[in-house]
mmCIF file of C-alpha atoms in Angstrom:
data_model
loop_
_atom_site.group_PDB
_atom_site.id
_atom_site.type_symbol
_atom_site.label_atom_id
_atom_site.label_comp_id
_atom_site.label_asym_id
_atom_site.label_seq_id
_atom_site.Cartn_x
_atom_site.Cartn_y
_atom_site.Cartn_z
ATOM 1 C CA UNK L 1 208.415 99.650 63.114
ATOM 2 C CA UNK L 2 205.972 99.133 60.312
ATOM 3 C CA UNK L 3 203.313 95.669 60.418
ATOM 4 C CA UNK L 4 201.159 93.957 58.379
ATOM 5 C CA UNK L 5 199.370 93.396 61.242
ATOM 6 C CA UNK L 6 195.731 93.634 62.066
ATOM 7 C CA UNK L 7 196.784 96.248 65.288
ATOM 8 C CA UNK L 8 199.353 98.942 64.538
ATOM 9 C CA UNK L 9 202.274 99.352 66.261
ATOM 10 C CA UNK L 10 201.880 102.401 69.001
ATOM 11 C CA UNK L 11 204.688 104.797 69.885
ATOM 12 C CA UNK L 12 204.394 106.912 72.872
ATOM 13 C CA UNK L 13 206.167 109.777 73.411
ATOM 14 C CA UNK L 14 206.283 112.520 75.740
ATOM 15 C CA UNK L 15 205.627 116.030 74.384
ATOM 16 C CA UNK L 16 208.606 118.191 73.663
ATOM 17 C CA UNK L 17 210.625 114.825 73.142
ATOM 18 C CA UNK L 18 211.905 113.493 69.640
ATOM 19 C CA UNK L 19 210.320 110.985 68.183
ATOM 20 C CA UNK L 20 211.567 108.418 65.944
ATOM 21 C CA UNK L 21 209.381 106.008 63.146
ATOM 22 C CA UNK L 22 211.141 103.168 61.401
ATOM 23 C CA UNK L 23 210.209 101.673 58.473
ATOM 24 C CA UNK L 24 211.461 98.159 57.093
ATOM 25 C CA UNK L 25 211.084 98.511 53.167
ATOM 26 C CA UNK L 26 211.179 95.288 50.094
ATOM 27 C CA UNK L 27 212.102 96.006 46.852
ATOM 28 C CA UNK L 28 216.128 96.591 47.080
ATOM 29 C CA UNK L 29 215.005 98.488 43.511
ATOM 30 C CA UNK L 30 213.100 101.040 45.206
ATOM 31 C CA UNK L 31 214.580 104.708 44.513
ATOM 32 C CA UNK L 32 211.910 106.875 45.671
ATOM 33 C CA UNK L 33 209.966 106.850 49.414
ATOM 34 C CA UNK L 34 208.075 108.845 50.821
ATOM 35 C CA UNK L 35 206.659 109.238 54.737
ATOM 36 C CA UNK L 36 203.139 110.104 55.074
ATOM 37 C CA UNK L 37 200.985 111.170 58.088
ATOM 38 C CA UNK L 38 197.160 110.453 58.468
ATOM 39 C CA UNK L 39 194.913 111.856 61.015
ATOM 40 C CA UNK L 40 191.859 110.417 61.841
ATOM 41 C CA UNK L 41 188.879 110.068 59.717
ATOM 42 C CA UNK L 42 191.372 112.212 57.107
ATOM 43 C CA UNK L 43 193.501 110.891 54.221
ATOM 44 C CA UNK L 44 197.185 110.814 54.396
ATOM 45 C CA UNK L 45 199.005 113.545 53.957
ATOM 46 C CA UNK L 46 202.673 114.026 52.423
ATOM 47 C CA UNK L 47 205.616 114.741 54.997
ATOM 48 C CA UNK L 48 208.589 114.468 53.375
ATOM 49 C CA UNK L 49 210.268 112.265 50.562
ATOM 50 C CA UNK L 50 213.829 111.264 49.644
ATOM 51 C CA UNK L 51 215.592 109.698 46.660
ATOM 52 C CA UNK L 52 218.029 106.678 46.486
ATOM 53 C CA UNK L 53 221.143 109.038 45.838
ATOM 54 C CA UNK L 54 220.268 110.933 49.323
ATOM 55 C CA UNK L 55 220.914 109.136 52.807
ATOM 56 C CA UNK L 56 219.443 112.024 55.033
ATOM 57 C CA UNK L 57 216.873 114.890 53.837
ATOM 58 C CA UNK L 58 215.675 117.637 56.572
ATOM 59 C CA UNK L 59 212.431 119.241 56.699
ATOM 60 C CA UNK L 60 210.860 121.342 58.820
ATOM 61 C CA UNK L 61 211.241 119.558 62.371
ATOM 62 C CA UNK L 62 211.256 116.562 60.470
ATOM 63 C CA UNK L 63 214.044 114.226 58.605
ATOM 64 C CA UNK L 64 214.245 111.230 56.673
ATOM 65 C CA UNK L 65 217.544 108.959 57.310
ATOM 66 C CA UNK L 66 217.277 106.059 54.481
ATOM 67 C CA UNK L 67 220.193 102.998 54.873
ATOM 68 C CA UNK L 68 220.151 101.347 51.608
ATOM 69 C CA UNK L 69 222.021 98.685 52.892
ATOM 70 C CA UNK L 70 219.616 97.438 55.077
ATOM 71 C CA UNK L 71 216.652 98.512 53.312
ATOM 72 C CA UNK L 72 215.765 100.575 56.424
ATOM 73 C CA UNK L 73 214.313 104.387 56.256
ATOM 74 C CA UNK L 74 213.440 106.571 59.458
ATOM 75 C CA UNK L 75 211.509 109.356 60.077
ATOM 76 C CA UNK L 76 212.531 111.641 63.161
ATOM 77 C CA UNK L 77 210.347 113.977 64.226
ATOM 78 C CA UNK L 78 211.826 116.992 66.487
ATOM 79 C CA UNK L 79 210.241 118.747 69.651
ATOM 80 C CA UNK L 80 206.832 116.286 69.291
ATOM 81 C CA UNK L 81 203.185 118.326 69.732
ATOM 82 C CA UNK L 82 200.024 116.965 70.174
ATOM 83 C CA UNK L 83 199.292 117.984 66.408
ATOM 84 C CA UNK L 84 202.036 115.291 65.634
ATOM 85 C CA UNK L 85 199.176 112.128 66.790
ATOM 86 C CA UNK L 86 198.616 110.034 63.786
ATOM 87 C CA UNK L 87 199.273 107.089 62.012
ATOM 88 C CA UNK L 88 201.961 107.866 59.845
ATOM 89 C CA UNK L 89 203.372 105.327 57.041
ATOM 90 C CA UNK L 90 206.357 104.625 54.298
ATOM 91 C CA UNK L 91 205.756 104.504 50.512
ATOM 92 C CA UNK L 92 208.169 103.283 48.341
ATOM 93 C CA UNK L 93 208.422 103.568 44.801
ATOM 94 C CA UNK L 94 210.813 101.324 42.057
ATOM 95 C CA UNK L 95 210.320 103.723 39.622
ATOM 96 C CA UNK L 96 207.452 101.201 37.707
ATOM 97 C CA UNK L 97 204.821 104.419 38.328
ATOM 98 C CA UNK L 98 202.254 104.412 41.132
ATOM 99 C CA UNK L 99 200.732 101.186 39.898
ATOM 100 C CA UNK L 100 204.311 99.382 41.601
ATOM 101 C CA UNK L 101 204.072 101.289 44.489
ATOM 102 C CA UNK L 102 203.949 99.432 48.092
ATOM 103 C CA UNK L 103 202.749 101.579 51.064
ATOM 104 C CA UNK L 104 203.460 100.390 54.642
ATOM 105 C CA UNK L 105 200.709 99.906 57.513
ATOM 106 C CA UNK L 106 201.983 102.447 59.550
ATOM 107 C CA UNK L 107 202.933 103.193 63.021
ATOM 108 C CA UNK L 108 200.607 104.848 65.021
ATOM 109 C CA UNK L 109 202.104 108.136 66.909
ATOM 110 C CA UNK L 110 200.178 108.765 70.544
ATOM 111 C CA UNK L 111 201.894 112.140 72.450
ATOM 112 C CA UNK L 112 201.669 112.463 75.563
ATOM 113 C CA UNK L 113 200.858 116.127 77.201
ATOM 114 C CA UNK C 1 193.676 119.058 51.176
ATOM 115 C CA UNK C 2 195.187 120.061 47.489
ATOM 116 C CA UNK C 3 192.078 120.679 46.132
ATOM 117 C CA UNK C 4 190.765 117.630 46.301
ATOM 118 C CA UNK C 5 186.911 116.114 47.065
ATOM 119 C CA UNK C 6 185.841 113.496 47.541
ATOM 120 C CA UNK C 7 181.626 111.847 47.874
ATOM 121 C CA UNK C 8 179.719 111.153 49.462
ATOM 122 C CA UNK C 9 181.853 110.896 52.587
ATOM 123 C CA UNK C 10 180.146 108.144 54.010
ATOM 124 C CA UNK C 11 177.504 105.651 52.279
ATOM 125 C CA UNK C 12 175.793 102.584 53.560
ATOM 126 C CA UNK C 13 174.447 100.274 50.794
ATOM 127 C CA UNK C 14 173.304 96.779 50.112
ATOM 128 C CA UNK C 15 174.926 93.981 48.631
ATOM 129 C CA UNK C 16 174.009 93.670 45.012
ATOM 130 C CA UNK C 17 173.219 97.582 44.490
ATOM 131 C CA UNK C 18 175.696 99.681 42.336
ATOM 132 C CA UNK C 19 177.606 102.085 43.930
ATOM 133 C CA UNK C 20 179.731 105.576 42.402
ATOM 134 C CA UNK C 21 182.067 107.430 44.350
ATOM 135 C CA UNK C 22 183.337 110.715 42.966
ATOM 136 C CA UNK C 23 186.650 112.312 42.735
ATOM 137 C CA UNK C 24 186.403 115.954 42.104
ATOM 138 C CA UNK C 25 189.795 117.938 41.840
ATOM 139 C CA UNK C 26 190.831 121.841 40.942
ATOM 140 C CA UNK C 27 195.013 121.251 40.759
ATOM 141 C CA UNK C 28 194.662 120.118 37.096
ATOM 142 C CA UNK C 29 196.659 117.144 37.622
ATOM 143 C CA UNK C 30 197.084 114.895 35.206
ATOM 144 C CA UNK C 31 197.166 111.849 37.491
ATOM 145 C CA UNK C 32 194.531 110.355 39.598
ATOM 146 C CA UNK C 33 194.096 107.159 41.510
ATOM 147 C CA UNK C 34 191.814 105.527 43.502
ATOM 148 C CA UNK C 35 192.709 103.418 46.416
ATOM 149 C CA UNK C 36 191.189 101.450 49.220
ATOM 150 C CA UNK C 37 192.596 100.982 52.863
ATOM 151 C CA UNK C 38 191.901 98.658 55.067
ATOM 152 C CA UNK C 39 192.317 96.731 58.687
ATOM 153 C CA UNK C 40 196.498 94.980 58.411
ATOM 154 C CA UNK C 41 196.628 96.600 54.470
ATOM 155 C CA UNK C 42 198.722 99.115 53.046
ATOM 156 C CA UNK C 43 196.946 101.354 50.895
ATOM 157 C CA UNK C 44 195.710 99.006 47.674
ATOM 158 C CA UNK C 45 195.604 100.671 44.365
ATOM 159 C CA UNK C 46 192.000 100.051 42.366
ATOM 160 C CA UNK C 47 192.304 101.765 39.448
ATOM 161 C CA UNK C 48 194.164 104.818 38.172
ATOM 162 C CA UNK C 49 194.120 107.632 35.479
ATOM 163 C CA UNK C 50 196.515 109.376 32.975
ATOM 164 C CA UNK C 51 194.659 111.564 31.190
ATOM 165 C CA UNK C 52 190.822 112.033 30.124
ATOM 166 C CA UNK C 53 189.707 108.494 28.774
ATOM 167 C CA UNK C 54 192.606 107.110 30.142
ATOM 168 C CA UNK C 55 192.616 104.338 32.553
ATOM 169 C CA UNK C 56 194.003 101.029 34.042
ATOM 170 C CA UNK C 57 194.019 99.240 36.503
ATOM 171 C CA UNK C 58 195.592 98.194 39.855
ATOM 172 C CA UNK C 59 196.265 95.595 41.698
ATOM 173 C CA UNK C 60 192.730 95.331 43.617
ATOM 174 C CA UNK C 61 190.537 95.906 40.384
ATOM 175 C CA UNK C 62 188.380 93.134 40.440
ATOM 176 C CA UNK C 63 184.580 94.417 40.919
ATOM 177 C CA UNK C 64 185.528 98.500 40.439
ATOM 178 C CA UNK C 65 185.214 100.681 36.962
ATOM 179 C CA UNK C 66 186.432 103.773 36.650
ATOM 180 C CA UNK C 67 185.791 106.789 33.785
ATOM 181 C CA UNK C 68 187.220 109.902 33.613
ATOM 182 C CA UNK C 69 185.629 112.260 31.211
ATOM 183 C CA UNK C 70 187.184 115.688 32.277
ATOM 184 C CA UNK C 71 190.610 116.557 33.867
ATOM 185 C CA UNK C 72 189.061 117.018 37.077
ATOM 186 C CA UNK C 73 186.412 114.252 37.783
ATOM 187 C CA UNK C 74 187.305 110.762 38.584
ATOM 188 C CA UNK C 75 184.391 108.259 39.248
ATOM 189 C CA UNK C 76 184.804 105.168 40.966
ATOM 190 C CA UNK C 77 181.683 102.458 40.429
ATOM 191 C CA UNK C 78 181.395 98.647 42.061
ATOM 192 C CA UNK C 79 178.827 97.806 40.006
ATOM 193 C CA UNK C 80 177.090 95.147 42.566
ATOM 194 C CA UNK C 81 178.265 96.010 45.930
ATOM 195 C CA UNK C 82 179.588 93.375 48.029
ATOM 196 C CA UNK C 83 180.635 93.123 51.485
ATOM 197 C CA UNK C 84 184.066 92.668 50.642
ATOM 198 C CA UNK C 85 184.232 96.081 49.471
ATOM 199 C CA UNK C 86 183.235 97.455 52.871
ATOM 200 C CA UNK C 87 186.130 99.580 52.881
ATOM 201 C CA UNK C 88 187.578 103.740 53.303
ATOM 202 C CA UNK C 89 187.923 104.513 49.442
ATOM 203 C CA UNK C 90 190.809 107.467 49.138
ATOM 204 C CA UNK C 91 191.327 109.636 45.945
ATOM 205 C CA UNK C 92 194.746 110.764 44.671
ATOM 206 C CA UNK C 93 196.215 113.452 42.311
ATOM 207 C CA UNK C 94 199.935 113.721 41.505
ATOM 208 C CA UNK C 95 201.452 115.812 38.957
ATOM 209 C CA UNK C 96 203.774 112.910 37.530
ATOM 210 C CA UNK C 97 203.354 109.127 37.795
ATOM 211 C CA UNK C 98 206.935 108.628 38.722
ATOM 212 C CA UNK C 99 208.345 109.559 41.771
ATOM 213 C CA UNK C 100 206.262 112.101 43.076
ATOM 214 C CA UNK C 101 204.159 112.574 45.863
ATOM 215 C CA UNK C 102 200.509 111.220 46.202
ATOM 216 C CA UNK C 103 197.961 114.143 47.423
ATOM 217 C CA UNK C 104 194.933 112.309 49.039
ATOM 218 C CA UNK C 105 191.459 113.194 49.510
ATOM 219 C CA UNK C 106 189.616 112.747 53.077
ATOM 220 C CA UNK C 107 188.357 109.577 51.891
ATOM 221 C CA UNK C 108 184.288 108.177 51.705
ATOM 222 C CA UNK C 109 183.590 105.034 54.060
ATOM 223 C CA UNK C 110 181.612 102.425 52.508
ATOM 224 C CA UNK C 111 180.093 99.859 54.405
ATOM 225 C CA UNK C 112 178.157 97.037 52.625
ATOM 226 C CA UNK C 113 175.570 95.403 54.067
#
């Protein structure tokens, strides 16, 4: 899961496994989040995004479970590659424009070979 | 990278001396942002536009200005560096303010000294 810590939280997986990134969010009136992935020395770039009136969205190799109840959101990545090393992180969004926006710290992804 | 970049990509400078970053996009987005990331932080918004001439700021904007005079330049200026502002300075474009995905730049690392 996500910390505000000053060392991210590592998750190692073995290539060809699944891979799963969990993300604790605020704001109960957040309707909008988005997962993000950033390489080093790159800025982030967008994976995939869902909306409060969705519980599961599927991407390529990739989907977003979010649990409203419990203000929890997931990102499960399918078949992990090396490519797939990265920090990736939540946004989410009460619908107050980006100014209200609160991006996570990020979980950093490590595969192994 | 969306069209979308970002320099210098790395400056050194001394406390007290004015700095400008530049933002330099070809989406002709409406929306761009300016953010700083560091060590335990999310991404912190600085300042952000809506439209030539159009600016305001975010929740780290103490120190920062920002003009935008065309659609597709964003400038980013500490006017007397400190070392608090040693930081990885990202750019952002998105078509819509509200829920919509950020596009990021590869960032320019500032260190302060």
């Amino acid at each position: 899961g996500e910390s505000v810590g000053l060392h991210l939280p590592t998750l190692s997986v073995q290539e060809g496994d699944n891979s799963i990134i969990n993300c604790a969010y605020s704001n109960s009136a957040s309707d909008y989040f988005i997962w993000y992935k950033q390489e080093s020395g790159k800025g982030p770039q967008f994976i995939i995004d869902i909306r409060s009136n969705m519980d599961k969205r599927q991407g390529q190799r990739v989907t977003v479970l979010l649990n409203k109840t419990v203000k929890h959101l997931s990102l499960q990545i399918a078949a992990t590659q090396p490519g797939d090393s990265a920090v990736y992180f939540c946004a989410e969004d009460s619908s107050g424009g980006y100014q209200k926006v609160t991006f996570g710290t990020g979980t950093k992804l490590q595969v192994i070979p | 990278d969306a069209g979308i970049t970002q320099s210098p990509r790395h400056k050194v400078t001394e406390t007290g001396t004015p700095v400008t970053l530049r933002c330099h996009q070809t989406e002709n987005h409406r929306y761009m942002y300016w953010y700083r990331q560091d060590p335990g932080h999310g991404l912190r918004l600085i300042h952000y536009s809506y439209g030539v001439k159009d600016t305001d700021k975010g929740e780290v904007s103490d120190g920062y200005s920002v003009s935008r005079s065309k659609t597709e330049d964003f400038l980013l200026t500490l006017e007397s560096a400190t070392s608090s502002q040693t930081s990885v300075y990202f750019c952002a474009i998105s078509e819509q303010d509200l829920s919509s995905p950020l596009h990021f730049g590869n960032g320019t690392r500032l260190t302060v000294t």
